[in-house]
Amino acid sequence: MGPKSTDLKELARLLPKAELHLHIEGTLEPELMFELAQKNRVKLPYKSTEEARRAYNFSDLQDFLNIYYNAMKSLVTETDFYDLTMAYIRRVALQGLVHAEIFFDPQAHLSRGVSFKTVVSGIHRALEDAKGRYGISSYLIMCFLRDQSAESAMDVLQEAKKYKPWIKAVGMDSKELGNPPHKFTTVFEDARNSGFLAVAHAGEEAPAEYIWEALDLLKISRIDHGYHMFEDPKLVERVAKERIPVTACPISSVGVNYFKRIEDVPIRKMLDLGIVATINSDDPAYFKGYLAENYAAVIDGLQLRKDEVVKLAKNSIEASFLPNAEKGTHIKMVDKILIENS
Ligand code: ADE
Ligand code: ZN
């Protein structure tokens, strides 16, 4: 008999893992949001943290995005971004996280008069401290908001170039349907020519065609969400054959009503097809689940086996942008912990 699901969830928590799909603004818990809003004299649309949490019940992606952008108004100073990032790190340090590749949305702050420097400096300083205090390594991924113009994306890219040593890659998020990747072909080309790697949210709510475009036009190294790939067997074959990693976010994909239940999230299907599938948390403060809770949800929902859980943890390391030597060290540690817990 295999291990009980409680044991498997505990093992999943212990195993070294990377988080590859995490919006730092999506880690803003209501308590910190209220604290910062009060300090910065920003008015929130809720009377209490309980009321905020009750409002986190979304009909679709846009419904979530409206609430997410509104809450960000409480983030104003460099220290606010430091505190936000450090609060996230403190939580996941207890969940076996060894490496994080973290999205941030500068355009959502620039539009409120908060500078690129304020945002990136606060996040970066916290990530440096995280390395020293908890041994957690990280890369930053700057996302373009795809519901804004290509010109606006190009402007923010010029800002990002000034902080190139701090930013590993560019990504693309926000409202997907109606904002296809081809809108940003030139922006991504400029970014890649400047040495940024590229990822993109694709096939979260839009058809498989958006994933083809993200691969062929934006030349992304990883697909964020990617659920709609299953509409197109040729695309699935390519993603598996070329080992293009997919960052699935089980709890959020149910939270925006793409899937009805966790049982419907195609994690086992991806693994069975040889796809480099990974488990991630997206916006944990809003969808109520950090990395360990996302693993626990799929372990319960899909009745995952131990070998599948181990594969997911190893995939998260393999799919990261870490140098091969560091990937090797983490994978060896996964094997060591498996032996110690067998
Ligand atoms: N921004 C934050 N979370 C997002 C998601 N899941 N999809 C698109 N944009 C986002
Ligand atoms: Zn996302």
Tab-separated table of C-alpha atoms and ligand atoms in Angstrom:
chain	number	residue	atom	x	y	z
A	1	MET	CA	0.000	0.000	0.000
A	2	GLY	CA	1.237	3.527	-0.724
A	3	PRO	CA	1.559	6.260	1.893
A	4	LYS	CA	-1.632	7.809	3.313
A	5	SER	CA	-2.617	11.133	1.778
A	6	THR	CA	-1.747	13.000	5.019
A	7	ASP	CA	1.777	11.527	4.804
A	8	LEU	CA	2.007	12.469	1.142
A	9	LYS	CA	0.957	16.039	1.881
A	10	GLU	CA	3.591	16.212	4.606
A	11	LEU	CA	6.184	14.828	2.181
A	12	ALA	CA	5.129	17.374	-0.443
A	13	ARG	CA	5.659	20.121	2.124
A	14	LEU	CA	9.134	18.827	3.029
A	15	LEU	CA	10.460	18.316	-0.483
A	16	PRO	CA	12.604	21.112	-1.956
A	17	LYS	CA	10.444	22.923	-4.498
A	18	ALA	CA	10.482	25.967	-6.746
A	19	GLU	CA	7.566	28.376	-7.191
A	20	LEU	CA	7.435	29.535	-10.802
A	21	HIS	CA	4.096	31.323	-11.033
A	22	LEU	CA	3.551	33.806	-8.248
A	23	HIS	CA	2.389	37.413	-8.578
A	24	ILE	CA	3.917	39.248	-5.647
A	25	GLU	CA	0.934	41.621	-5.575
A	26	GLY	CA	-1.247	38.511	-5.314
A	27	THR	CA	0.303	37.741	-1.914
A	28	LEU	CA	-1.186	40.870	-0.316
A	29	GLU	CA	-3.167	39.438	2.598
A	30	PRO	CA	-6.084	41.580	3.858
A	31	GLU	CA	-4.328	42.258	7.216
A	32	LEU	CA	-1.317	43.870	5.521
A	33	MET	CA	-3.582	45.605	2.991
A	34	PHE	CA	-5.497	47.288	5.843
A	35	GLU	CA	-2.317	48.184	7.730
A	36	LEU	CA	-0.748	49.808	4.660
A	37	ALA	CA	-3.961	51.514	3.566
A	38	GLN	CA	-4.287	53.132	6.980
A	39	LYS	CA	-0.641	54.244	6.976
A	40	ASN	CA	-0.864	55.623	3.432
A	41	ARG	CA	-4.358	57.085	3.891
A	42	VAL	CA	-5.794	55.050	1.055
A	43	LYS	CA	-9.502	54.233	1.066
A	44	LEU	CA	-10.403	50.552	0.658
A	45	PRO	CA	-13.782	49.266	-0.525
A	46	TYR	CA	-14.065	47.017	2.585
A	47	LYS	CA	-14.814	47.731	6.236
A	48	SER	CA	-12.853	44.761	7.591
A	49	THR	CA	-10.480	41.952	6.639
A	50	GLU	CA	-13.418	39.533	6.923
A	51	GLU	CA	-15.424	41.586	4.448
A	52	ALA	CA	-12.455	41.613	2.053
A	53	ARG	CA	-12.097	37.836	2.295
A	54	ARG	CA	-15.829	37.398	1.666
A	55	ALA	CA	-15.461	39.479	-1.512
A	56	TYR	CA	-12.779	37.102	-2.819
A	57	ASN	CA	-15.305	34.950	-4.605
A	58	PHE	CA	-14.790	35.429	-8.329
A	59	SER	CA	-17.004	34.721	-11.310
A	60	ASP	CA	-14.146	34.886	-13.825
A	61	LEU	CA	-10.651	36.259	-14.469
A	62	GLN	CA	-11.771	39.858	-15.005
A	63	ASP	CA	-13.785	39.803	-11.788
A	64	PHE	CA	-10.639	38.738	-9.922
A	65	LEU	CA	-8.455	41.314	-11.715
A	66	ASN	CA	-10.762	44.198	-10.740
A	67	ILE	CA	-10.410	43.334	-7.056
A	68	TYR	CA	-6.662	42.629	-7.364
A	69	TYR	CA	-5.826	45.994	-8.995
A	70	ASN	CA	-8.000	47.884	-6.537
A	71	ALA	CA	-6.270	46.353	-3.506
A	72	MET	CA	-2.841	47.294	-4.854
A	73	LYS	CA	-3.585	50.944	-4.152
A	74	SER	CA	-2.504	50.324	-0.563
A	75	LEU	CA	1.090	49.671	-1.767
A	76	VAL	CA	2.869	53.017	-2.029
A	77	THR	CA	6.404	53.145	-0.586
A	78	GLU	CA	9.544	51.089	-1.096
A	79	THR	CA	9.087	49.676	2.401
A	80	ASP	CA	5.541	48.555	1.523
A	81	PHE	CA	6.929	46.444	-1.318
A	82	TYR	CA	9.661	45.133	0.997
A	83	ASP	CA	7.096	44.152	3.640
A	84	LEU	CA	4.829	42.535	1.054
A	85	THR	CA	7.670	40.410	-0.310
A	86	MET	CA	9.095	39.495	3.090
A	87	ALA	CA	5.653	38.416	4.338
A	88	TYR	CA	5.426	36.034	1.375
A	89	ILE	CA	8.907	34.637	1.976
A	90	ARG	CA	8.226	34.039	5.680
A	91	ARG	CA	5.197	31.927	4.819
A	92	VAL	CA	6.798	29.769	2.156
A	93	ALA	CA	10.062	29.284	4.055
A	94	LEU	CA	8.002	26.800	6.109
A	95	GLN	CA	6.770	25.021	2.974
A	96	GLY	CA	10.007	23.645	1.489
A	97	LEU	CA	10.468	26.505	-0.967
A	98	VAL	CA	14.085	26.733	-2.145
A	99	HIS	CA	13.671	29.000	-5.166
A	100	ALA	CA	11.038	31.449	-6.441
A	101	GLU	CA	10.595	33.152	-9.802
A	102	ILE	CA	8.358	36.059	-8.950
A	103	PHE	CA	6.139	38.181	-11.195
A	104	PHE	CA	5.549	41.861	-10.588
A	105	ASP	CA	3.232	44.271	-12.424
A	106	PRO	CA	4.958	47.700	-12.626
A	107	GLN	CA	2.342	49.241	-14.939
A	108	ALA	CA	-0.301	48.750	-12.246
A	109	HIS	CA	1.810	50.944	-9.948
A	110	LEU	CA	3.125	53.479	-12.468
A	111	SER	CA	-0.471	54.368	-13.342
A	112	ARG	CA	-0.952	55.358	-9.665
A	113	GLY	CA	2.186	57.490	-9.544
A	114	VAL	CA	4.387	54.874	-7.829
A	115	SER	CA	7.750	54.712	-9.591
A	116	PHE	CA	9.413	51.662	-11.115
A	117	LYS	CA	12.369	52.246	-8.788
A	118	THR	CA	10.163	52.192	-5.661
A	119	VAL	CA	8.551	48.896	-6.680
A	120	VAL	CA	11.619	47.013	-7.857
A	121	SER	CA	13.908	48.260	-5.070
A	122	GLY	CA	11.553	47.141	-2.294
A	123	ILE	CA	10.984	43.704	-3.802
A	124	HIS	CA	14.662	43.205	-4.640
A	125	ARG	CA	15.867	44.216	-1.165
A	126	ALA	CA	13.491	41.708	0.449
A	127	LEU	CA	14.630	38.959	-1.908
A	128	GLU	CA	18.272	39.654	-1.029
A	129	ASP	CA	17.386	39.371	2.668
A	130	ALA	CA	15.426	36.189	1.954
A	131	LYS	CA	18.546	34.614	0.478
A	132	GLY	CA	20.589	35.528	3.554
A	133	ARG	CA	17.972	34.614	6.170
A	134	TYR	CA	16.251	31.577	4.684
A	135	GLY	CA	18.565	30.392	1.877
A	136	ILE	CA	15.759	30.942	-0.651
A	137	SER	CA	17.042	32.025	-4.068
A	138	SER	CA	14.901	33.986	-6.504
A	139	TYR	CA	14.556	35.679	-9.862
A	140	LEU	CA	12.213	38.491	-10.789
A	141	ILE	CA	9.961	38.392	-13.857
A	142	MET	CA	8.518	41.710	-14.961
A	143	CYS	CA	5.057	41.296	-16.467
A	144	PHE	CA	3.511	43.469	-19.154
A	145	LEU	CA	-0.199	44.096	-18.653
A	146	ARG	CA	-1.624	42.780	-21.908
A	147	ASP	CA	-4.798	44.902	-21.625
A	148	GLN	CA	-2.619	48.007	-21.917
A	149	SER	CA	-1.007	49.143	-25.168
A	150	ALA	CA	2.186	47.853	-26.777
A	151	GLU	CA	3.567	51.411	-26.443
A	152	SER	CA	3.038	51.324	-22.690
A	153	ALA	CA	4.765	47.917	-22.567
A	154	MET	CA	7.676	49.302	-24.559
A	155	ASP	CA	7.996	52.209	-22.090
A	156	VAL	CA	8.086	49.940	-19.076
A	157	LEU	CA	10.617	47.706	-20.823
A	158	GLN	CA	12.980	50.701	-21.078
A	159	GLU	CA	12.630	51.126	-17.285
A	160	ALA	CA	13.349	47.433	-16.750
A	161	LYS	CA	16.550	47.660	-18.770
A	162	LYS	CA	17.948	50.043	-16.139
A	163	TYR	CA	17.510	47.246	-13.569
A	164	LYS	CA	18.624	44.390	-15.811
A	165	PRO	CA	20.832	42.677	-13.179
A	166	TRP	CA	17.769	42.357	-10.928
A	167	ILE	CA	15.287	41.096	-13.534
A	168	LYS	CA	15.692	37.705	-15.189
A	169	ALA	CA	12.746	37.584	-17.565
A	170	VAL	CA	9.680	39.325	-18.891
A	171	GLY	CA	6.183	37.883	-18.738
A	172	MET	CA	2.666	38.850	-19.696
A	173	ASP	CA	-0.477	38.803	-17.596
A	174	SER	CA	-3.888	40.468	-17.008
A	175	LYS	CA	-6.994	40.090	-19.202
A	176	GLU	CA	-6.127	37.452	-21.803
A	177	LEU	CA	-9.176	37.163	-24.074
A	178	GLY	CA	-9.007	39.917	-26.694
A	179	ASN	CA	-5.333	40.656	-25.995
A	180	PRO	CA	-3.454	38.080	-28.097
A	181	PRO	CA	0.330	37.642	-27.900
A	182	HIS	CA	0.896	39.108	-31.403
A	183	LYS	CA	0.068	42.528	-29.939
A	184	PHE	CA	3.460	42.345	-28.183
A	185	THR	CA	5.746	40.651	-30.738
A	186	THR	CA	8.046	43.687	-31.080
A	187	VAL	CA	8.177	44.311	-27.332
A	188	PHE	CA	9.224	40.728	-26.627
A	189	GLU	CA	11.777	40.817	-29.433
A	190	ASP	CA	13.350	43.911	-27.892
A	191	ALA	CA	13.294	42.277	-24.446
A	192	ARG	CA	14.957	39.082	-25.685
A	193	ASN	CA	17.575	41.099	-27.577
A	194	SER	CA	18.337	42.850	-24.288
A	195	GLY	CA	18.987	39.515	-22.584
A	196	PHE	CA	15.677	38.913	-20.813
A	197	LEU	CA	14.171	35.426	-20.951
A	198	ALA	CA	10.453	35.295	-21.784
A	199	VAL	CA	7.357	33.624	-20.383
A	200	ALA	CA	3.664	34.419	-20.836
A	201	HIS	CA	0.247	33.616	-19.444
A	202	ALA	CA	-1.317	31.739	-22.358
A	203	GLY	CA	-4.361	29.525	-22.663
A	204	GLU	CA	-5.670	30.497	-19.224
A	205	GLU	CA	-8.991	31.703	-20.638
A	206	ALA	CA	-8.183	32.118	-24.357
A	207	PRO	CA	-7.970	29.408	-27.026
A	208	ALA	CA	-4.969	27.271	-27.993
A	209	GLU	CA	-4.150	29.743	-30.765
A	210	TYR	CA	-2.858	32.154	-28.099
A	211	ILE	CA	-0.411	29.491	-26.891
A	212	TRP	CA	0.893	28.902	-30.442
A	213	GLU	CA	1.429	32.655	-30.804
A	214	ALA	CA	3.198	32.930	-27.463
A	215	LEU	CA	5.559	30.133	-28.492
A	216	ASP	CA	6.146	31.171	-32.102
A	217	LEU	CA	6.010	34.974	-31.894
A	218	LEU	CA	7.064	35.784	-28.332
A	219	LYS	CA	9.428	32.768	-28.156
A	220	ILE	CA	8.597	32.004	-24.571
A	221	SER	CA	10.548	29.402	-22.576
A	222	ARG	CA	7.638	28.454	-20.323
A	223	ILE	CA	3.829	28.542	-20.573
A	224	ASP	CA	1.872	30.006	-17.668
A	225	HIS	CA	-1.411	28.098	-17.120
A	226	GLY	CA	-1.735	26.653	-20.662
A	227	TYR	CA	-4.964	24.736	-19.919
A	228	HIS	CA	-6.463	25.396	-23.358
A	229	MET	CA	-3.678	23.397	-25.032
A	230	PHE	CA	-5.894	20.332	-24.758
A	231	GLU	CA	-8.109	21.708	-27.547
A	232	ASP	CA	-5.252	20.995	-29.944
A	233	PRO	CA	-3.486	17.599	-29.950
A	234	LYS	CA	-0.659	18.939	-32.143
A	235	LEU	CA	0.100	21.621	-29.564
A	236	VAL	CA	0.052	19.088	-26.721
A	237	GLU	CA	2.475	16.915	-28.701
A	238	ARG	CA	4.805	19.873	-29.219
A	239	VAL	CA	4.732	20.986	-25.570
A	240	ALA	CA	5.597	17.443	-24.456
A	241	LYS	CA	8.218	16.777	-27.147
A	242	GLU	CA	10.049	20.083	-26.695
A	243	ARG	CA	9.749	19.827	-22.905
A	244	ILE	CA	8.298	23.326	-22.642
A	245	PRO	CA	7.340	23.607	-18.961
A	246	VAL	CA	3.797	24.506	-17.942
A	247	THR	CA	3.069	26.370	-14.703
A	248	ALA	CA	-0.320	25.133	-13.552
A	249	CYS	CA	-2.008	26.886	-10.623
A	250	PRO	CA	-4.658	24.419	-9.402
A	251	ILE	CA	-6.471	26.486	-6.778
A	252	SER	CA	-6.587	29.691	-8.847
A	253	SER	CA	-7.812	27.866	-11.956
A	254	VAL	CA	-10.839	26.722	-9.965
A	255	GLY	CA	-11.069	30.159	-8.317
A	256	VAL	CA	-11.606	31.910	-11.658
A	257	ASN	CA	-14.025	29.167	-12.675
A	258	TYR	CA	-11.945	27.715	-15.473
A	259	PHE	CA	-12.360	24.329	-13.813
A	260	LYS	CA	-15.358	23.416	-11.654
A	261	ARG	CA	-13.370	21.243	-9.243
A	262	ILE	CA	-9.727	20.514	-8.398
A	263	GLU	CA	-10.372	16.987	-9.729
A	264	ASP	CA	-10.739	18.521	-13.190
A	265	VAL	CA	-7.305	20.194	-13.226
A	266	PRO	CA	-5.322	18.095	-15.732
A	267	ILE	CA	-2.150	17.573	-13.694
A	268	ARG	CA	-2.112	13.791	-13.952
A	269	LYS	CA	-3.005	14.033	-17.636
A	270	MET	CA	-0.018	16.345	-18.227
A	271	LEU	CA	2.333	14.034	-16.334
A	272	ASP	CA	1.048	10.975	-18.220
A	273	LEU	CA	1.671	12.779	-21.516
A	274	GLY	CA	5.259	13.545	-20.511
A	275	ILE	CA	4.635	17.289	-20.106
A	276	VAL	CA	6.910	19.128	-17.651
A	277	ALA	CA	3.976	20.165	-15.441
A	278	THR	CA	4.531	22.191	-12.290
A	279	ILE	CA	2.323	23.227	-9.358
A	280	ASN	CA	2.208	26.895	-8.380
A	281	SER	CA	0.088	29.328	-6.407
A	282	ASP	CA	-0.568	32.377	-8.668
A	283	ASP	CA	-2.252	34.810	-6.214
A	284	PRO	CA	-2.341	32.976	-2.880
A	285	ALA	CA	-3.881	35.778	-0.788
A	286	TYR	CA	-6.904	35.899	-3.104
A	287	PHE	CA	-7.333	32.217	-3.936
A	288	LYS	CA	-6.443	31.124	-0.404
A	289	GLY	CA	-3.589	28.732	-1.009
A	290	TYR	CA	0.199	29.029	-1.023
A	291	LEU	CA	2.481	26.411	-2.554
A	292	ALA	CA	1.944	23.624	-0.004
A	293	GLU	CA	-1.838	24.119	-0.116
A	294	ASN	CA	-1.796	23.800	-3.900
A	295	TYR	CA	0.136	20.513	-3.666
A	296	ALA	CA	-2.265	19.333	-0.944
A	297	ALA	CA	-5.281	20.228	-3.084
A	298	VAL	CA	-4.121	18.117	-6.034
A	299	ILE	CA	-2.940	15.272	-3.804
A	300	ASP	CA	-6.474	15.072	-2.368
A	301	GLY	CA	-8.396	15.977	-5.511
A	302	LEU	CA	-6.545	13.694	-7.923
A	303	GLN	CA	-5.441	11.095	-5.373
A	304	LEU	CA	-1.862	11.569	-6.559
A	305	ARG	CA	0.685	8.820	-5.999
A	306	LYS	CA	4.028	9.395	-4.304
A	307	ASP	CA	5.971	9.099	-7.590
A	308	GLU	CA	3.740	11.808	-9.108
A	309	VAL	CA	4.318	14.171	-6.186
A	310	VAL	CA	8.078	13.635	-6.447
A	311	LYS	CA	7.931	14.233	-10.198
A	312	LEU	CA	6.089	17.527	-9.667
A	313	ALA	CA	8.685	18.729	-7.145
A	314	LYS	CA	11.559	17.740	-9.461
A	315	ASN	CA	9.786	19.317	-12.451
A	316	SER	CA	9.595	22.621	-10.555
A	317	ILE	CA	13.384	22.616	-10.211
A	318	GLU	CA	13.955	21.485	-13.795
A	319	ALA	CA	11.556	24.111	-15.185
A	320	SER	CA	13.234	26.957	-13.305
A	321	PHE	CA	15.778	29.315	-14.845
A	322	LEU	CA	18.456	28.239	-12.353
A	323	PRO	CA	21.857	27.172	-13.712
A	324	ASN	CA	22.170	23.397	-14.186
A	325	ALA	CA	24.596	22.986	-11.284
A	326	GLU	CA	22.083	24.513	-8.848
A	327	LYS	CA	19.263	22.424	-10.280
A	328	GLY	CA	21.435	19.342	-9.681
A	329	THR	CA	22.026	20.296	-6.040
A	330	HIS	CA	18.288	20.718	-5.381
A	331	ILE	CA	17.381	17.468	-7.146
A	332	LYS	CA	19.966	15.592	-5.048
A	333	MET	CA	18.380	17.092	-1.945
A	334	VAL	CA	14.936	15.857	-3.093
A	335	ASP	CA	16.396	12.333	-3.352
A	336	LYS	CA	18.097	12.635	0.040
A	337	ILE	CA	14.853	13.683	1.741
A	338	LEU	CA	13.034	10.819	0.034
A	339	ILE	CA	15.536	8.319	1.460
A	340	GLU	CA	15.330	9.885	4.933
A	341	ASN	CA	11.514	9.661	4.826
A	342	SER	CA	11.157	6.195	3.283
B	1	ADE	N1	-2.516	38.757	-12.719
B	1	ADE	C1	-2.457	38.186	-11.518
B	1	ADE	N2	-2.922	36.931	-11.577
B	1	ADE	C2	-3.269	36.692	-12.857
B	1	ADE	C3	-3.821	35.592	-13.549
B	1	ADE	N3	-4.090	34.436	-12.965
B	1	ADE	N4	-4.067	35.735	-14.865
B	1	ADE	C4	-3.799	36.874	-15.480
B	1	ADE	N5	-3.294	37.931	-14.881
B	1	ADE	C5	-3.027	37.854	-13.579
B	2	ZN	ZN	-0.784	34.297	-13.017
